[in-house]
PDB file of C-alpha atoms in Angstrom:
ATOM      1  CA  MET A   1       0.000   0.000   0.000  1.00  0.00           C
ATOM      2  CA  SER A   2       1.258   3.468  -0.880  1.00  0.00           C
ATOM      3  CA  GLU A   3       2.112   6.080   1.718  1.00  0.00           C
ATOM      4  CA  TYR A   4       1.805   9.805   1.151  1.00  0.00           C
ATOM      5  CA  LEU A   5       4.072  12.406   2.731  1.00  0.00           C
ATOM      6  CA  LEU A   6       3.065  16.061   2.581  1.00  0.00           C
ATOM      7  CA  THR A   7       6.125  18.271   2.638  1.00  0.00           C
ATOM      8  CA  VAL A   8       5.367  21.967   2.826  1.00  0.00           C
ATOM      9  CA  VAL A   9       7.053  25.224   3.757  1.00  0.00           C
ATOM     10  CA  VAL A  10       4.895  28.025   5.111  1.00  0.00           C
ATOM     11  CA  SER A  11       5.293  31.580   6.286  1.00  0.00           C
ATOM     12  CA  GLY A  12       4.856  32.243   9.987  1.00  0.00           C
ATOM     13  CA  ASP A  13       1.320  33.418   9.249  1.00  0.00           C
ATOM     14  CA  GLY A  14       0.410  30.217   7.413  1.00  0.00           C
ATOM     15  CA  PHE A  15       0.846  30.890   3.693  1.00  0.00           C
ATOM     16  CA  ILE A  16       2.546  28.629   1.139  1.00  0.00           C
ATOM     17  CA  ALA A  17       3.063  31.542  -1.281  1.00  0.00           C
ATOM     18  CA  ARG A  18       2.159  35.188  -1.709  1.00  0.00           C
ATOM     19  CA  SER A  19       0.591  34.454  -5.101  1.00  0.00           C
ATOM     20  CA  VAL A  20       0.022  31.654  -7.608  1.00  0.00           C
ATOM     21  CA  GLY A  21       3.257  30.616  -9.273  1.00  0.00           C
ATOM     22  CA  GLU A  22       5.621  31.961  -6.623  1.00  0.00           C
ATOM     23  CA  PRO A  23       8.180  29.209  -5.960  1.00  0.00           C
ATOM     24  CA  PRO A  24       9.147  28.562  -2.321  1.00  0.00           C
ATOM     25  CA  GLN A  25      12.829  28.868  -3.135  1.00  0.00           C
ATOM     26  CA  ALA A  26      12.180  32.610  -3.555  1.00  0.00           C
ATOM     27  CA  TRP A  27      11.745  32.967   0.218  1.00  0.00           C
ATOM     28  CA  ALA A  28      12.544  29.658   1.973  1.00  0.00           C
ATOM     29  CA  SER A  29      15.762  29.148   3.899  1.00  0.00           C
ATOM     30  CA  VAL A  30      18.715  27.127   2.649  1.00  0.00           C
ATOM     31  CA  GLU A  31      18.075  24.635   5.459  1.00  0.00           C
ATOM     32  CA  GLU A  32      14.476  24.118   4.336  1.00  0.00           C
ATOM     33  CA  GLN A  33      15.525  23.591   0.746  1.00  0.00           C
ATOM     34  CA  GLU A  34      18.059  20.953   1.822  1.00  0.00           C
ATOM     35  CA  LEU A  35      15.353  19.039   3.717  1.00  0.00           C
ATOM     36  CA  PHE A  36      12.955  19.456   0.801  1.00  0.00           C
ATOM     37  CA  PHE A  37      15.380  17.801  -1.617  1.00  0.00           C
ATOM     38  CA  VAL A  38      15.908  14.890   0.789  1.00  0.00           C
ATOM     39  CA  ASP A  39      12.144  14.266   0.593  1.00  0.00           C
ATOM     40  CA  VAL A  40      12.136  14.651  -3.197  1.00  0.00           C
ATOM     41  CA  GLU A  41      14.942  12.125  -3.611  1.00  0.00           C
ATOM     42  CA  ALA A  42      13.259   9.602  -1.281  1.00  0.00           C
ATOM     43  CA  ALA A  43       9.930   9.700  -3.132  1.00  0.00           C
ATOM     44  CA  ASP A  44       8.862   7.454  -5.971  1.00  0.00           C
ATOM     45  CA  TRP A  45       6.501  10.090  -7.370  1.00  0.00           C
ATOM     46  CA  ALA A  46       5.712  13.719  -6.538  1.00  0.00           C
ATOM     47  CA  ILE A  47       2.060  14.771  -6.714  1.00  0.00           C
ATOM     48  CA  MET A  48       1.202  18.406  -7.348  1.00  0.00           C
ATOM     49  CA  GLY A  49      -1.153  20.825  -9.019  1.00  0.00           C
ATOM     50  CA  ARG A  50      -0.533  22.472 -12.363  1.00  0.00           C
ATOM     51  CA  HIS A  51       0.643  25.779 -10.880  1.00  0.00           C
ATOM     52  CA  THR A  52       3.160  24.067  -8.590  1.00  0.00           C
ATOM     53  CA  HIS A  53       4.437  22.035 -11.544  1.00  0.00           C
ATOM     54  CA  GLU A  54       4.762  25.118 -13.746  1.00  0.00           C
ATOM     55  CA  ALA A  55       6.538  27.117 -11.008  1.00  0.00           C
ATOM     56  CA  ALA A  56       9.312  24.505 -10.869  1.00  0.00           C
ATOM     57  CA  ASP A  57       9.135  22.426 -14.042  1.00  0.00           C
ATOM     58  CA  ARG A  58      11.565  19.519 -13.925  1.00  0.00           C
ATOM     59  CA  PRO A  59      11.326  17.218 -16.974  1.00  0.00           C
ATOM     60  CA  ASP A  60      13.607  14.673 -15.273  1.00  0.00           C
ATOM     61  CA  ARG A  61      11.316  14.081 -12.254  1.00  0.00           C
ATOM     62  CA  ARG A  62       8.474  11.573 -11.899  1.00  0.00           C
ATOM     63  CA  ARG A  63       5.342  13.626 -11.352  1.00  0.00           C
ATOM     64  CA  ILE A  64       1.608  13.219 -11.155  1.00  0.00           C
ATOM     65  CA  VAL A  65       0.105  16.603 -11.991  1.00  0.00           C
ATOM     66  CA  PHE A  66      -3.498  17.352 -11.036  1.00  0.00           C
ATOM     67  CA  SER A  67      -5.459  19.242 -13.672  1.00  0.00           C
ATOM     68  CA  SER A  68      -9.162  19.452 -14.443  1.00  0.00           C
ATOM     69  CA  LYS A  69      -8.448  20.405 -18.062  1.00  0.00           C
ATOM     70  CA  VAL A  70      -5.567  18.183 -19.219  1.00  0.00           C
ATOM     71  CA  SER A  71      -4.983  14.461 -18.805  1.00  0.00           C
ATOM     72  CA  GLY A  72      -2.557  11.841 -20.047  1.00  0.00           C
ATOM     73  CA  TRP A  73       1.184  11.370 -20.231  1.00  0.00           C
ATOM     74  CA  LYS A  74       2.801  14.703 -21.120  1.00  0.00           C
ATOM     75  CA  ARG A  75       6.327  13.349 -20.742  1.00  0.00           C
ATOM     76  CA  PRO A  76       7.543   9.778 -20.264  1.00  0.00           C
ATOM     77  CA  SER A  77       7.568  10.282 -16.485  1.00  0.00           C
ATOM     78  CA  GLN A  78       4.863  12.914 -16.001  1.00  0.00           C
ATOM     79  CA  LEU A  79       1.205  11.965 -15.864  1.00  0.00           C
ATOM     80  CA  TRP A  80      -1.538  14.597 -15.783  1.00  0.00           C
ATOM     81  CA  VAL A  81      -4.806  13.462 -14.193  1.00  0.00           C
ATOM     82  CA  ASP A  82      -8.176  14.880 -13.206  1.00  0.00           C
ATOM     83  CA  PRO A  83      -8.352  14.256  -9.438  1.00  0.00           C
ATOM     84  CA  GLU A  84     -12.160  14.285  -9.468  1.00  0.00           C
ATOM     85  CA  CYS A  85     -12.068  10.897 -11.197  1.00  0.00           C
ATOM     86  CA  LEU A  86      -9.588   9.289  -8.779  1.00  0.00           C
ATOM     87  CA  THR A  87      -8.794   8.421  -5.184  1.00  0.00           C
ATOM     88  CA  PRO A  88      -5.304   8.245  -3.669  1.00  0.00           C
ATOM     89  CA  GLN A  89      -5.591   4.444  -3.690  1.00  0.00           C
ATOM     90  CA  MET A  90      -5.987   4.563  -7.479  1.00  0.00           C
ATOM     91  CA  LEU A  91      -2.822   6.576  -8.171  1.00  0.00           C
ATOM     92  CA  PRO A  92      -0.356   3.635  -8.008  1.00  0.00           C
ATOM     93  CA  GLU A  93      -2.174   1.749 -10.758  1.00  0.00           C
ATOM     94  CA  GLN A  94      -2.046   4.844 -12.974  1.00  0.00           C
ATOM     95  CA  VAL A  95       1.768   4.938 -12.953  1.00  0.00           C
ATOM     96  CA  CYS A  96       2.883   1.372 -12.192  1.00  0.00           C
ATOM     97  CA  GLU A  97       4.067   0.617 -15.726  1.00  0.00           C
ATOM     98  CA  VAL A  98       6.553   3.493 -15.524  1.00  0.00           C
ATOM     99  CA  HIS A  99       7.621   3.203 -11.867  1.00  0.00           C
ATOM    100  CA  ALA A 100       5.992   1.823  -8.722  1.00  0.00           C
ATOM    101  CA  LEU A 101       4.409   4.288  -6.314  1.00  0.00           C
ATOM    102  CA  ALA A 102       5.137   3.171  -2.760  1.00  0.00           C
ATOM    103  CA  ARG A 103       6.156   6.597  -1.423  1.00  0.00           C
ATOM    104  CA  GLY A 104       4.240   9.538  -2.810  1.00  0.00           C
ATOM    105  CA  LEU A 105       5.317  13.092  -2.063  1.00  0.00           C
ATOM    106  CA  ILE A 106       2.514  15.667  -1.891  1.00  0.00           C
ATOM    107  CA  LEU A 107       3.887  19.032  -3.000  1.00  0.00           C
ATOM    108  CA  GLY A 108       0.759  21.163  -3.263  1.00  0.00           C
ATOM    109  CA  GLY A 109      -0.747  23.590  -3.779  1.00  0.00           C
ATOM    110  CA  THR A 110      -3.775  24.271  -1.668  1.00  0.00           C
ATOM    111  CA  ARG A 111      -6.309  22.215  -3.645  1.00  0.00           C
ATOM    112  CA  VAL A 112      -3.949  19.226  -3.778  1.00  0.00           C
ATOM    113  CA  HIS A 113      -3.549  19.421   0.009  1.00  0.00           C
ATOM    114  CA  ASP A 114      -7.359  19.637   0.325  1.00  0.00           C
ATOM    115  CA  TRP A 115      -7.831  16.567  -1.911  1.00  0.00           C
ATOM    116  CA  PHE A 116      -5.469  14.345   0.080  1.00  0.00           C
ATOM    117  CA  LEU A 117      -6.902  15.608   3.377  1.00  0.00           C
ATOM    118  CA  ALA A 118     -10.482  14.923   2.234  1.00  0.00           C
ATOM    119  CA  HIS A 119      -9.467  11.350   1.380  1.00  0.00           C
ATOM    120  CA  GLY A 120      -7.678  10.856   4.726  1.00  0.00           C
ATOM    121  CA  ALA A 121      -4.516  10.035   2.796  1.00  0.00           C
ATOM    122  CA  ILE A 122      -1.860  12.220   4.420  1.00  0.00           C
ATOM    123  CA  ASP A 123       0.267   9.712   6.325  1.00  0.00           C
ATOM    124  CA  CYS A 124       2.939  12.142   7.493  1.00  0.00           C
ATOM    125  CA  VAL A 125       3.660  15.869   7.275  1.00  0.00           C
ATOM    126  CA  HIS A 126       7.049  17.551   7.073  1.00  0.00           C
ATOM    127  CA  LEU A 127       6.170  21.147   7.917  1.00  0.00           C
ATOM    128  CA  THR A 128       8.751  23.915   7.805  1.00  0.00           C
ATOM    129  CA  VAL A 129       7.696  27.261   9.258  1.00  0.00           C
ATOM    130  CA  GLU A 130       9.822  30.173   8.079  1.00  0.00           C
ATOM    131  CA  PRO A 131      10.075  33.338  10.230  1.00  0.00           C
ATOM    132  CA  VAL A 132       8.522  35.582   7.572  1.00  0.00           C
ATOM    133  CA  ARG A 133       5.009  37.005   7.356  1.00  0.00           C
ATOM    134  CA  PHE A 134       3.133  37.574   4.096  1.00  0.00           C
ATOM    135  CA  GLY A 135      -0.116  39.047   5.421  1.00  0.00           C
ATOM    136  CA  THR A 136      -2.032  37.512   2.510  1.00  0.00           C
ATOM    137  CA  GLY A 137      -1.459  34.685   0.093  1.00  0.00           C
ATOM    138  CA  LEU A 138      -2.233  31.041  -0.585  1.00  0.00           C
ATOM    139  CA  SER A 139      -3.152  29.010   2.503  1.00  0.00           C
ATOM    140  CA  VAL A 140      -2.083  25.452   3.248  1.00  0.00           C
ATOM    141  CA  PHE A 141      -5.772  24.424   3.145  1.00  0.00           C
ATOM    142  CA  SER A 142      -8.595  26.312   1.448  1.00  0.00           C
ATOM    143  CA  ASP A 143     -10.613  26.609   4.660  1.00  0.00           C
ATOM    144  CA  ALA A 144      -7.677  27.797   6.786  1.00  0.00           C
ATOM    145  CA  ARG A 145      -8.859  30.254   9.405  1.00  0.00           C
ATOM    146  CA  SER A 146      -5.904  30.523  11.735  1.00  0.00           C
ATOM    147  CA  GLY A 147      -2.722  32.477  11.239  1.00  0.00           C
ATOM    148  CA  ASP A 148      -0.886  29.637  12.966  1.00  0.00           C
ATOM    149  CA  PRO A 149       0.282  27.022  10.446  1.00  0.00           C
ATOM    150  CA  VAL A 150       0.842  24.347  13.093  1.00  0.00           C
ATOM    151  CA  GLU A 151      -2.689  24.845  14.424  1.00  0.00           C
ATOM    152  CA  GLU A 152      -4.053  24.319  10.901  1.00  0.00           C
ATOM    153  CA  PHE A 153      -2.739  20.753  11.111  1.00  0.00           C
ATOM    154  CA  THR A 154      -3.491  20.006  14.765  1.00  0.00           C
ATOM    155  CA  ARG A 155      -7.114  21.112  14.444  1.00  0.00           C
ATOM    156  CA  ARG A 156      -7.427  18.646  11.563  1.00  0.00           C
ATOM    157  CA  GLY A 157      -6.326  15.734  13.721  1.00  0.00           C
ATOM    158  CA  PHE A 158      -2.560  15.742  13.286  1.00  0.00           C
ATOM    159  CA  GLU A 159      -0.175  15.556  16.217  1.00  0.00           C
ATOM    160  CA  ILE A 160       3.375  16.809  16.499  1.00  0.00           C
ATOM    161  CA  ILE A 161       5.863  13.930  16.539  1.00  0.00           C
ATOM    162  CA  SER A 162       8.987  16.089  16.611  1.00  0.00           C
ATOM    163  CA  GLU A 163      10.045  19.709  16.298  1.00  0.00           C
ATOM    164  CA  GLU A 164      13.440  21.307  15.813  1.00  0.00           C
ATOM    165  CA  ARG A 165      14.884  24.710  15.079  1.00  0.00           C
ATOM    166  CA  LEU A 166      16.866  24.701  11.833  1.00  0.00           C
ATOM    167  CA  ASN A 167      18.784  27.968  12.032  1.00  0.00           C
ATOM    168  CA  SER A 168      19.462  31.097  14.064  1.00  0.00           C
ATOM    169  CA  ALA A 169      16.737  32.997  12.172  1.00  0.00           C
ATOM    170  CA  GLY A 170      14.123  30.771  13.806  1.00  0.00           C
ATOM    171  CA  THR A 171      13.069  28.416  11.003  1.00  0.00           C
ATOM    172  CA  ARG A 172      11.177  25.481  12.568  1.00  0.00           C
ATOM    173  CA  PHE A 173      10.845  21.958  11.183  1.00  0.00           C
ATOM    174  CA  LEU A 174       8.024  19.743  12.468  1.00  0.00           C
ATOM    175  CA  VAL A 175       6.996  16.179  11.746  1.00  0.00           C
ATOM    176  CA  LEU A 176       3.273  15.543  12.224  1.00  0.00           C
ATOM    177  CA  GLU A 177       1.139  12.439  11.809  1.00  0.00           C
ATOM    178  CA  PRO A 178      -2.577  11.742  11.986  1.00  0.00           C
ATOM    179  CA  MET A 179      -3.549  10.993  15.595  1.00  0.00           C
ATOM    180  CA  SER A 180      -5.173   7.742  14.491  1.00  0.00           C
ATOM    181  CA  ALA A 181      -1.859   6.560  13.038  1.00  0.00           C
ATOM    182  CA  GLY A 182      -0.429   5.851  16.459  1.00  0.00           C
ATOM    183  CA  LYS A 183       3.235   5.052  16.728  1.00  0.00           C
ATOM    184  CA  ASP A 184       3.363   1.920  14.606  1.00  0.00           C
ATOM    185  CA  GLU A 185       6.222   0.942  12.301  1.00  0.00           C
ATOM    186  CA  SER A 186       4.377   1.808   9.073  1.00  0.00           C
ATOM    187  CA  SER A 187       4.299   5.543   9.720  1.00  0.00           C
ATOM    188  CA  ALA A 188       7.468   5.894  11.786  1.00  0.00           C
ATOM    189  CA  HIS A 189       9.815   5.383   8.854  1.00  0.00           C
ATOM    190  CA  MET A 190       8.476   8.442   7.037  1.00  0.00           C
ATOM    191  CA  ALA A 191       9.846  10.744   9.739  1.00  0.00           C
ATOM    192  CA  ARG A 192      13.401  11.912   9.149  1.00  0.00           C
TER     193      ARG A 192
END
């Protein structure tokens, strides 16, 4: 069975970007980017929305791109799908002839996060909170109502497994899991 890790960097006031198409590397710390690439390398497939894909197009990466307008293989290792027609459990069969999907990496944006959350398919979260404030922007989840990014996860049933400070500026890295996941072996290996 496939596992899905959501890795996301947010501003201190809970935004994943100031506007559509803004890549995180424009404002995220070096330490966050290093952790991000560890997750990317460990994943079989990255799952993201069209805007996230276009903000950081990488033809060499295995990607499942969510789009309501386009579907099919756009590159040998990049499948575009309409998420309305699928569940997370169906994704592995969509890509298995190219490469198995045991570890999926959820990269966003907001609607992709919403989709996995609605299906109860976020097995682990790697959340980096940068000490910057945007004031407005794109939220982690579409119904976000708190300025606290950690609270946005805990109020949705996730618990903090670990937390560490990454640098002197105050960047925080947290690992969260669904409370129902417990501390069993299947979810523990997704934490760094």
